Amino acid sequence: MKHFLRMFVQVCLYFYCKCLWRCLKFVVRKLTGQCELQRICYNTKPGAARTMKIEASLKGSKSKRLQTSVSVHPDAIEKTIDDIMELKRINPDINPQLGVSLQACLLQIVGYRNLIAEVEKLRREPYDSENPQHEEMLLKLWKCLKPNSPLKARISKQWCEIGFQGDDPKTDFRGMGLLGLYNLVYFAEWDTEIAQQVLSDSLQPKYSQFSKAEWEKKKFDKAIGYSFAIVGINITDLAYNLLVSGALKTHFYNVAPEAPTLTHFQQTFCYLMHEFHKFWIEEDPLDIMEFNRVREKFHKRILKQLQNPEMALCPHFAASESLINM
């Protein structure tokens, strides 16, 4: 009975607050002469803060047309903006900038949803050793990371040198499918020097060139390495979960002026790999069995950073240079 009463009170409070909020919005509109979308666009600077407020406003609207506007096809965004302006009785000739601002926000919102779908498709596609494209990408990974060490055979213990578990990497991609391979290849191809250094450090972290002074200062004597490729697949999982949970909206809405793309996601993966490597060294784990603890602590740190609406994880990261003219 107590449980029922508690639930009843919570439901009543929910509807009370919802009605109160709608009444407050009505009063504010009458006083300012502006709808909520106008107030957000005029009073909040471009970026995650504005886009996330616009997204929440559209999703929370009592109008179905506004609710569904966040999931339209990219080609329908312009018409959707016209519909919103008409529904809100806003004259586009008097408020031309509003349409531009709303379009930029919708491009990001819709783009984020589409990016999730694209990433999910790659994650669900298994690595196929019979597929020439898959094999070509795998061999490119080796060439980028070990340019001076030719691969003697497709099935080889050499794969362990870049952090795979056995003589055939295809079995290591099961968890993240092609997404793991795409990310590793992107890292190795676009940030080759950093990727090669991280690989080298993962094999012998005690001699890391990233923080030599720090190593000498702290006098580490129990440095533990890790499997580069396996950790890359694991960090892919971390990036994937940040994306699907919506945590990466803050970052993408701040760095992608329009729709975030797969390239933005891969750029973020590069940043996370680099940062995790440094974090691993700072944590100085006793053995590889501490990996999950270190990963979880790193995950929480990234989540905390993303709570800041002005946060951009990697605005000037090397891999982002290809996005400057996009």
Short mmCIF file of N, CA and C in Angstrom, two decimals, residues 1 21 52 116 131 184 203 216 222 234 246 257 266 275 299:
data_model
loop_
_atom_site.label_atom_id
_atom_site.label_comp_id
_atom_site.label_asym_id
_atom_site.label_seq_id
_atom_site.Cartn_x
_atom_site.Cartn_y
_atom_site.Cartn_z
N MET A 1 0.83 -1.19 0.00
CA MET A 1 0.00 0.00 0.00
C MET A 1 0.88 1.27 0.00
N TRP A 21 5.28 23.91 -15.63
CA TRP A 21 6.29 24.32 -16.58
C TRP A 21 5.67 24.88 -17.85
N MET A 52 21.83 21.29 -27.31
CA MET A 52 21.20 20.38 -26.35
C MET A 52 19.92 20.97 -25.78
N ILE A 116 25.23 7.31 -34.88
CA ILE A 116 25.01 6.12 -34.05
C ILE A 116 24.66 4.93 -34.93
N ASN A 131 36.81 -11.71 -47.21
CA ASN A 131 36.51 -10.43 -47.83
C ASN A 131 37.81 -9.68 -48.12
N LEU A 184 41.42 1.34 -35.45
CA LEU A 184 42.86 1.08 -35.37
C LEU A 184 43.58 1.53 -36.63
N LEU A 203 54.77 -1.87 -25.36
CA LEU A 203 55.63 -3.05 -25.27
C LEU A 203 56.68 -2.90 -24.19
N GLU A 216 61.57 9.50 -14.59
CA GLU A 216 62.77 9.65 -13.75
C GLU A 216 62.42 10.21 -12.38
N LYS A 222 58.22 -0.81 -11.86
CA LYS A 222 57.34 -1.95 -12.09
C LYS A 222 56.39 -1.68 -13.25
N ASN A 234 39.23 -2.39 -27.09
CA ASN A 234 38.56 -2.07 -25.83
C ASN A 234 38.20 -0.59 -25.75
N GLY A 246 24.87 9.05 -25.34
CA GLY A 246 24.64 10.48 -25.54
C GLY A 246 25.69 11.35 -24.89
N PRO A 257 30.62 21.68 -36.73
CA PRO A 257 29.72 22.80 -37.00
C PRO A 257 28.39 22.37 -37.61
N GLN A 266 36.15 8.70 -35.24
CA GLN A 266 37.48 8.10 -35.29
C GLN A 266 38.53 9.04 -34.72
N GLU A 275 45.11 9.45 -24.71
CA GLU A 275 44.89 9.82 -23.32
C GLU A 275 44.91 8.60 -22.40
N HIS A 299 37.26 5.98 -17.75
CA HIS A 299 35.91 6.22 -18.26
C HIS A 299 35.20 7.28 -17.43
#
